[in-house]
């Protein structure tokens, strides 16, 4: 079965109430391919999740940007997976490089979060990706496969996971991976899943690309056979996100 194109908008730590309402109105008014062609998920900061969920069109879903690693309790400042489930938030982004690098979330901690969130019934956008230093040292696949392996060691069912390959050097820099660079890592990652998890999981798991995706570069990236969609940062705060959603049609026919 073909992998459905997936476009996620990671709003990161951005937005005022007014800006969020405006962005949702823009999305609600947009003409985009049908749900059969593309799955669209937007990820506002925690404080806007309930509002966005209440206002957003029903064919788009919402995602949190993080959640606590285990059951909630005395963990000041954290948000638990149970709370997201309670609010009917279906998705969570875990292991984003901004959390790995700035908040020092290591592979095993991210894998524990993924496992716990899946166990609570959430769907997970699990992020992996190398730094520029690691790429230049020729370590890209080692890094990405170690990050994926930590998850694969704990998770048995991959049906609710989307893997986001986000090279750190491409995030927020305007320096997008070339289509060939993205395809190379996506294809190797898929092969890693084939060898280390199963051919079925490799075939069905969506591997999406993130890092300076915009309206101008999305079509060429989407044409790559192993690029199953995008996780968009900066451009997801603008009307151009709609054009990125439309790049899903590239996969048709
Ligand atoms: P940019 O699209 O701003 O480079 O961010 C990508 C990203 O980190 C999405 O999670």
PDB file of N, CA and C in Angstrom, residues 106-181:
ATOM      1  N   UNK A 106      18.885  12.708  25.293  1.00  0.00           N
ATOM      2  CA  UNK A 106      19.709  11.690  24.632  1.00  0.00           C
ATOM      3  C   UNK A 106      18.816  10.610  23.994  1.00  0.00           C
ATOM      4  N   UNK A 107      19.451   9.802  23.139  1.00  0.00           N
ATOM      5  CA  UNK A 107      18.701   8.806  22.357  1.00  0.00           C
ATOM      6  C   UNK A 107      17.774   7.939  23.209  1.00  0.00           C
ATOM      7  N   UNK A 108      18.277   7.472  24.351  1.00  0.00           N
ATOM      8  CA  UNK A 108      17.481   6.556  25.147  1.00  0.00           C
ATOM      9  C   UNK A 108      16.270   7.244  25.771  1.00  0.00           C
ATOM     10  N   UNK A 109      16.476   8.488  26.181  1.00  0.00           N
ATOM     11  CA  UNK A 109      15.380   9.270  26.758  1.00  0.00           C
ATOM     12  C   UNK A 109      14.298   9.509  25.697  1.00  0.00           C
ATOM     13  N   UNK A 110      14.737   9.862  24.494  1.00  0.00           N
ATOM     14  CA  UNK A 110      13.778  10.070  23.399  1.00  0.00           C
ATOM     15  C   UNK A 110      13.029   8.762  23.125  1.00  0.00           C
ATOM     16  N   UNK A 111      13.763   7.648  23.104  1.00  0.00           N
ATOM     17  CA  UNK A 111      13.134   6.347  22.837  1.00  0.00           C
ATOM     18  C   UNK A 111      12.111   6.013  23.931  1.00  0.00           C
ATOM     19  N   UNK A 112      12.442   6.342  25.183  1.00  0.00           N
ATOM     20  CA  UNK A 112      11.488   6.111  26.278  1.00  0.00           C
ATOM     21  C   UNK A 112      10.228   6.958  26.085  1.00  0.00           C
ATOM     22  N   UNK A 113      10.432   8.193  25.651  1.00  0.00           N
ATOM     23  CA  UNK A 113       9.271   9.066  25.410  1.00  0.00           C
ATOM     24  C   UNK A 113       8.390   8.497  24.303  1.00  0.00           C
ATOM     25  N   UNK A 114       9.039   8.050  23.222  1.00  0.00           N
ATOM     26  CA  UNK A 114       8.281   7.499  22.089  1.00  0.00           C
ATOM     27  C   UNK A 114       7.475   6.293  22.557  1.00  0.00           C
ATOM     28  N   UNK A 115       8.128   5.418  23.313  1.00  0.00           N
ATOM     29  CA  UNK A 115       7.472   4.200  23.782  1.00  0.00           C
ATOM     30  C   UNK A 115       6.274   4.539  24.672  1.00  0.00           C
ATOM     31  N   UNK A 116       6.489   5.469  25.597  1.00  0.00           N
ATOM     32  CA  UNK A 116       5.410   5.807  26.523  1.00  0.00           C
ATOM     33  C   UNK A 116       4.238   6.460  25.783  1.00  0.00           C
ATOM     34  N   UNK A 117       4.563   7.396  24.904  1.00  0.00           N
ATOM     35  CA  UNK A 117       3.504   8.110  24.174  1.00  0.00           C
ATOM     36  C   UNK A 117       2.688   7.136  23.317  1.00  0.00           C
ATOM     37  N   UNK A 118       3.363   6.230  22.627  1.00  0.00           N
ATOM     38  CA  UNK A 118       2.652   5.232  21.813  1.00  0.00           C
ATOM     39  C   UNK A 118       1.759   4.369  22.695  1.00  0.00           C
ATOM     40  N   UNK A 119       2.288   4.010  23.852  1.00  0.00           N
ATOM     41  CA  UNK A 119       1.533   3.172  24.794  1.00  0.00           C
ATOM     42  C   UNK A 119       0.261   3.844  25.286  1.00  0.00           C
ATOM     43  N   UNK A 120       0.273   5.165  25.307  1.00  0.00           N
ATOM     44  CA  UNK A 120      -0.917   5.903  25.726  1.00  0.00           C
ATOM     45  C   UNK A 120      -1.894   6.125  24.570  1.00  0.00           C
ATOM     46  N   UNK A 121      -1.473   5.722  23.365  1.00  0.00           N
ATOM     47  CA  UNK A 121      -2.370   5.853  22.209  1.00  0.00           C
ATOM     48  C   UNK A 121      -2.086   7.060  21.331  1.00  0.00           C
ATOM     49  N   UNK A 122      -0.977   7.762  21.615  1.00  0.00           N
ATOM     50  CA  UNK A 122      -0.621   8.886  20.748  1.00  0.00           C
ATOM     51  C   UNK A 122       0.093   8.381  19.497  1.00  0.00           C
ATOM     52  N   UNK A 123       0.040   9.172  18.444  1.00  0.00           N
ATOM     53  CA  UNK A 123       0.859   8.926  17.260  1.00  0.00           C
ATOM     54  C   UNK A 123       2.069   9.847  17.367  1.00  0.00           C
ATOM     55  N   UNK A 124       3.202   9.364  16.887  1.00  0.00           N
ATOM     56  CA  UNK A 124       4.458  10.064  17.160  1.00  0.00           C
ATOM     57  C   UNK A 124       5.183  10.441  15.871  1.00  0.00           C
ATOM     58  N   UNK A 125       5.612  11.704  15.815  1.00  0.00           N
ATOM     59  CA  UNK A 125       6.551  12.150  14.782  1.00  0.00           C
ATOM     60  C   UNK A 125       7.919  12.119  15.458  1.00  0.00           C
ATOM     61  N   UNK A 126       8.714  11.117  15.140  1.00  0.00           N
ATOM     62  CA  UNK A 126      10.003  10.923  15.807  1.00  0.00           C
ATOM     63  C   UNK A 126      11.110  11.519  14.933  1.00  0.00           C
ATOM     64  N   UNK A 127      11.848  12.483  15.501  1.00  0.00           N
ATOM     65  CA  UNK A 127      12.835  13.209  14.692  1.00  0.00           C
ATOM     66  C   UNK A 127      14.239  12.662  14.889  1.00  0.00           C
ATOM     67  N   UNK A 128      14.950  12.590  13.767  1.00  0.00           N
ATOM     68  CA  UNK A 128      16.363  12.193  13.788  1.00  0.00           C
ATOM     69  C   UNK A 128      17.117  13.145  12.864  1.00  0.00           C
ATOM     70  N   UNK A 129      18.433  13.195  13.022  1.00  0.00           N
ATOM     71  CA  UNK A 129      19.209  14.042  12.110  1.00  0.00           C
ATOM     72  C   UNK A 129      20.574  14.359  12.678  1.00  0.00           C
ATOM     73  N   UNK A 130      21.514  14.614  11.767  1.00  0.00           N
ATOM     74  CA  UNK A 130      22.905  14.848  12.156  1.00  0.00           C
ATOM     75  C   UNK A 130      23.243  16.339  12.164  1.00  0.00           C
ATOM     76  N   UNK A 131      24.280  16.701  12.915  1.00  0.00           N
ATOM     77  CA  UNK A 131      24.780  18.077  12.890  1.00  0.00           C
ATOM     78  C   UNK A 131      25.715  18.225  11.681  1.00  0.00           C
ATOM     79  N   UNK A 132      26.094  19.454  11.399  1.00  0.00           N
ATOM     80  CA  UNK A 132      27.011  19.707  10.290  1.00  0.00           C
ATOM     81  C   UNK A 132      28.352  19.021  10.545  1.00  0.00           C
ATOM     82  N   UNK A 133      28.803  19.119  11.784  1.00  0.00           N
ATOM     83  CA  UNK A 133      30.076  18.497  12.152  1.00  0.00           C
ATOM     84  C   UNK A 133      30.033  16.984  11.883  1.00  0.00           C
ATOM     85  N   UNK A 134      28.921  16.367  12.280  1.00  0.00           N
ATOM     86  CA  UNK A 134      28.781  14.920  12.080  1.00  0.00           C
ATOM     87  C   UNK A 134      28.728  14.578  10.595  1.00  0.00           C
ATOM     88  N   UNK A 135      28.021  15.399   9.811  1.00  0.00           N
ATOM     89  CA  UNK A 135      27.967  15.152   8.351  1.00  0.00           C
ATOM     90  C   UNK A 135      29.355  15.266   7.747  1.00  0.00           C
ATOM     91  N   UNK A 136      30.057  16.321   8.129  1.00  0.00           N
ATOM     92  CA  UNK A 136      31.383  16.544   7.525  1.00  0.00           C
ATOM     93  C   UNK A 136      32.383  15.466   7.931  1.00  0.00           C
ATOM     94  N   UNK A 137      32.120  14.848   9.078  1.00  0.00           N
ATOM     95  CA  UNK A 137      33.000  13.744   9.513  1.00  0.00           C
ATOM     96  C   UNK A 137      32.575  12.412   8.871  1.00  0.00           C
ATOM     97  N   UNK A 138      31.550  12.443   8.028  1.00  0.00           N
ATOM     98  CA  UNK A 138      31.085  11.220   7.363  1.00  0.00           C
ATOM     99  C   UNK A 138      30.240  10.328   8.263  1.00  0.00           C
ATOM    100  N   UNK A 139      29.693  10.925   9.329  1.00  0.00           N
ATOM    101  CA  UNK A 139      28.976  10.128  10.333  1.00  0.00           C
ATOM    102  C   UNK A 139      27.450  10.158  10.202  1.00  0.00           C
ATOM    103  N   UNK A 140      26.952  10.741   9.127  1.00  0.00           N
ATOM    104  CA  UNK A 140      25.495  10.936   9.020  1.00  0.00           C
ATOM    105  C   UNK A 140      24.706   9.656   9.299  1.00  0.00           C
ATOM    106  N   UNK A 141      25.037   8.586   8.604  1.00  0.00           N
ATOM    107  CA  UNK A 141      24.214   7.373   8.772  1.00  0.00           C
ATOM    108  C   UNK A 141      24.415   6.712  10.133  1.00  0.00           C
ATOM    109  N   UNK A 142      25.643   6.839  10.676  1.00  0.00           N
ATOM    110  CA  UNK A 142      25.854   6.298  12.032  1.00  0.00           C
ATOM    111  C   UNK A 142      24.946   6.986  13.027  1.00  0.00           C
ATOM    112  N   UNK A 143      24.909   8.322  12.934  1.00  0.00           N
ATOM    113  CA  UNK A 143      24.123   9.102  13.892  1.00  0.00           C
ATOM    114  C   UNK A 143      22.637   8.790  13.741  1.00  0.00           C
ATOM    115  N   UNK A 144      22.175   8.839  12.499  1.00  0.00           N
ATOM    116  CA  UNK A 144      20.748   8.646  12.240  1.00  0.00           C
ATOM    117  C   UNK A 144      20.321   7.211  12.577  1.00  0.00           C
ATOM    118  N   UNK A 145      21.188   6.250  12.289  1.00  0.00           N
ATOM    119  CA  UNK A 145      20.786   4.877  12.614  1.00  0.00           C
ATOM    120  C   UNK A 145      20.851   4.613  14.121  1.00  0.00           C
ATOM    121  N   UNK A 146      21.782   5.242  14.825  1.00  0.00           N
ATOM    122  CA  UNK A 146      21.809   5.094  16.295  1.00  0.00           C
ATOM    123  C   UNK A 146      20.541   5.683  16.917  1.00  0.00           C
ATOM    124  N   UNK A 147      20.138   6.846  16.412  1.00  0.00           N
ATOM    125  CA  UNK A 147      18.918   7.486  16.935  1.00  0.00           C
ATOM    126  C   UNK A 147      17.701   6.596  16.667  1.00  0.00           C
ATOM    127  N   UNK A 148      17.664   5.996  15.485  1.00  0.00           N
ATOM    128  CA  UNK A 148      16.531   5.134  15.124  1.00  0.00           C
ATOM    129  C   UNK A 148      16.599   3.811  15.892  1.00  0.00           C
ATOM    130  N   UNK A 149      17.812   3.307  16.067  1.00  0.00           N
ATOM    131  CA  UNK A 149      17.993   2.030  16.775  1.00  0.00           C
ATOM    132  C   UNK A 149      17.485   2.125  18.211  1.00  0.00           C
ATOM    133  N   UNK A 150      17.771   3.261  18.864  1.00  0.00           N
ATOM    134  CA  UNK A 150      17.321   3.419  20.251  1.00  0.00           C
ATOM    135  C   UNK A 150      15.800   3.256  20.331  1.00  0.00           C
ATOM    136  N   UNK A 151      15.109   3.773  19.323  1.00  0.00           N
ATOM    137  CA  UNK A 151      13.647   3.644  19.284  1.00  0.00           C
ATOM    138  C   UNK A 151      13.259   2.199  18.944  1.00  0.00           C
ATOM    139  N   UNK A 152      13.935   1.641  17.942  1.00  0.00           N
ATOM    140  CA  UNK A 152      13.590   0.286  17.485  1.00  0.00           C
ATOM    141  C   UNK A 152      13.796  -0.762  18.575  1.00  0.00           C
ATOM    142  N   UNK A 153      14.718  -0.485  19.496  1.00  0.00           N
ATOM    143  CA  UNK A 153      14.957  -1.446  20.584  1.00  0.00           C
ATOM    144  C   UNK A 153      13.790  -1.503  21.574  1.00  0.00           C
ATOM    145  N   UNK A 154      13.001  -0.425  21.605  1.00  0.00           N
ATOM    146  CA  UNK A 154      11.907  -0.386  22.598  1.00  0.00           C
ATOM    147  C   UNK A 154      10.528  -0.527  21.989  1.00  0.00           C
ATOM    148  N   UNK A 155      10.431  -0.192  20.699  1.00  0.00           N
ATOM    149  CA  UNK A 155       9.107  -0.136  20.076  1.00  0.00           C
ATOM    150  C   UNK A 155       8.913  -1.351  19.177  1.00  0.00           C
ATOM    151  N   UNK A 156       7.758  -1.987  19.303  1.00  0.00           N
ATOM    152  CA  UNK A 156       7.491  -3.149  18.452  1.00  0.00           C
ATOM    153  C   UNK A 156       6.571  -2.763  17.286  1.00  0.00           C
ATOM    154  N   UNK A 157       5.593  -1.916  17.579  1.00  0.00           N
ATOM    155  CA  UNK A 157       4.600  -1.561  16.564  1.00  0.00           C
ATOM    156  C   UNK A 157       4.926  -0.177  15.987  1.00  0.00           C
ATOM    157  N   UNK A 158       5.248  -0.155  14.713  1.00  0.00           N
ATOM    158  CA  UNK A 158       5.649   1.099  14.063  1.00  0.00           C
ATOM    159  C   UNK A 158       4.487   1.783  13.354  1.00  0.00           C
ATOM    160  N   UNK A 159       3.275   1.234  13.481  1.00  0.00           N
ATOM    161  CA  UNK A 159       2.189   1.760  12.642  1.00  0.00           C
ATOM    162  C   UNK A 159       1.794   3.192  13.003  1.00  0.00           C
ATOM    163  N   UNK A 160       2.121   3.636  14.226  1.00  0.00           N
ATOM    164  CA  UNK A 160       1.758   5.010  14.605  1.00  0.00           C
ATOM    165  C   UNK A 160       2.977   5.934  14.695  1.00  0.00           C
ATOM    166  N   UNK A 161       4.030   5.570  13.973  1.00  0.00           N
ATOM    167  CA  UNK A 161       5.230   6.418  13.965  1.00  0.00           C
ATOM    168  C   UNK A 161       5.488   6.963  12.563  1.00  0.00           C
ATOM    169  N   UNK A 162       5.763   8.255  12.517  1.00  0.00           N
ATOM    170  CA  UNK A 162       6.315   8.871  11.311  1.00  0.00           C
ATOM    171  C   UNK A 162       7.727   9.300  11.683  1.00  0.00           C
ATOM    172  N   UNK A 163       8.698   8.958  10.844  1.00  0.00           N
ATOM    173  CA  UNK A 163      10.088   9.365  11.134  1.00  0.00           C
ATOM    174  C   UNK A 163      10.379  10.651  10.366  1.00  0.00           C
ATOM    175  N   UNK A 164      10.876  11.655  11.090  1.00  0.00           N
ATOM    176  CA  UNK A 164      11.245  12.914  10.424  1.00  0.00           C
ATOM    177  C   UNK A 164      12.762  13.014  10.387  1.00  0.00           C
ATOM    178  N   UNK A 165      13.309  12.989   9.167  1.00  0.00           N
ATOM    179  CA  UNK A 165      14.760  13.210   9.023  1.00  0.00           C
ATOM    180  C   UNK A 165      14.981  14.713   8.879  1.00  0.00           C
ATOM    181  N   UNK A 166      15.626  15.280   9.898  1.00  0.00           N
ATOM    182  CA  UNK A 166      15.854  16.723   9.903  1.00  0.00           C
ATOM    183  C   UNK A 166      17.340  16.999  10.165  1.00  0.00           C
ATOM    184  N   UNK A 167      18.114  17.177   9.093  1.00  0.00           N
ATOM    185  CA  UNK A 167      19.526  17.500   9.310  1.00  0.00           C
ATOM    186  C   UNK A 167      19.640  18.843  10.036  1.00  0.00           C
ATOM    187  N   UNK A 168      20.386  18.850  11.129  1.00  0.00           N
ATOM    188  CA  UNK A 168      20.422  20.036  11.990  1.00  0.00           C
ATOM    189  C   UNK A 168      20.926  21.266  11.214  1.00  0.00           C
ATOM    190  N   UNK A 169      21.861  21.032  10.303  1.00  0.00           N
ATOM    191  CA  UNK A 169      22.448  22.138   9.539  1.00  0.00           C
ATOM    192  C   UNK A 169      21.454  22.775   8.561  1.00  0.00           C
ATOM    193  N   UNK A 170      20.339  22.110   8.342  1.00  0.00           N
ATOM    194  CA  UNK A 170      19.337  22.648   7.416  1.00  0.00           C
ATOM    195  C   UNK A 170      18.175  23.329   8.148  1.00  0.00           C
ATOM    196  N   UNK A 171      18.149  23.195   9.467  1.00  0.00           N
ATOM    197  CA  UNK A 171      17.000  23.708  10.220  1.00  0.00           C
ATOM    198  C   UNK A 171      17.159  25.198  10.503  1.00  0.00           C
ATOM    199  N   UNK A 172      16.216  25.962   9.974  1.00  0.00           N
ATOM    200  CA  UNK A 172      16.198  27.399  10.243  1.00  0.00           C
ATOM    201  C   UNK A 172      17.352  28.165   9.616  1.00  0.00           C
ATOM    202  N   UNK A 173      18.075  27.510   8.709  1.00  0.00           N
ATOM    203  CA  UNK A 173      19.273  28.134   8.141  1.00  0.00           C
ATOM    204  C   UNK A 173      19.064  28.625   6.718  1.00  0.00           C
ATOM    205  N   UNK A 174      17.983  28.185   6.086  1.00  0.00           N
ATOM    206  CA  UNK A 174      17.795  28.497   4.672  1.00  0.00           C
ATOM    207  C   UNK A 174      18.638  27.587   3.784  1.00  0.00           C
ATOM    208  N   UNK A 175      19.434  26.739   4.410  1.00  0.00           N
ATOM    209  CA  UNK A 175      20.291  25.822   3.648  1.00  0.00           C
ATOM    210  C   UNK A 175      19.628  24.447   3.585  1.00  0.00           C
ATOM    211  N   UNK A 176      18.722  24.293   2.637  1.00  0.00           N
ATOM    212  CA  UNK A 176      17.970  23.049   2.521  1.00  0.00           C
ATOM    213  C   UNK A 176      18.876  21.928   1.997  1.00  0.00           C
ATOM    214  N   UNK A 177      18.607  20.695   2.419  1.00  0.00           N
ATOM    215  CA  UNK A 177      19.320  19.563   1.817  1.00  0.00           C
ATOM    216  C   UNK A 177      18.943  19.505   0.342  1.00  0.00           C
ATOM    217  N   UNK A 178      19.871  19.116  -0.502  1.00  0.00           N
ATOM    218  CA  UNK A 178      19.495  18.941  -1.907  1.00  0.00           C
ATOM    219  C   UNK A 178      18.568  17.724  -1.985  1.00  0.00           C
ATOM    220  N   UNK A 179      17.755  17.647  -3.041  1.00  0.00           N
ATOM    221  CA  UNK A 179      16.909  16.459  -3.184  1.00  0.00           C
ATOM    222  C   UNK A 179      17.732  15.173  -3.122  1.00  0.00           C
ATOM    223  N   UNK A 180      18.927  15.197  -3.706  1.00  0.00           N
ATOM    224  CA  UNK A 180      19.771  13.987  -3.692  1.00  0.00           C
ATOM    225  C   UNK A 180      20.250  13.671  -2.278  1.00  0.00           C
ATOM    226  N   UNK A 181      20.616  14.697  -1.526  1.00  0.00           N
ATOM    227  CA  UNK A 181      21.056  14.454  -0.137  1.00  0.00           C
ATOM    228  C   UNK A 181      19.913  13.883   0.692  1.00  0.00           C
TER     229      UNK A 181
END
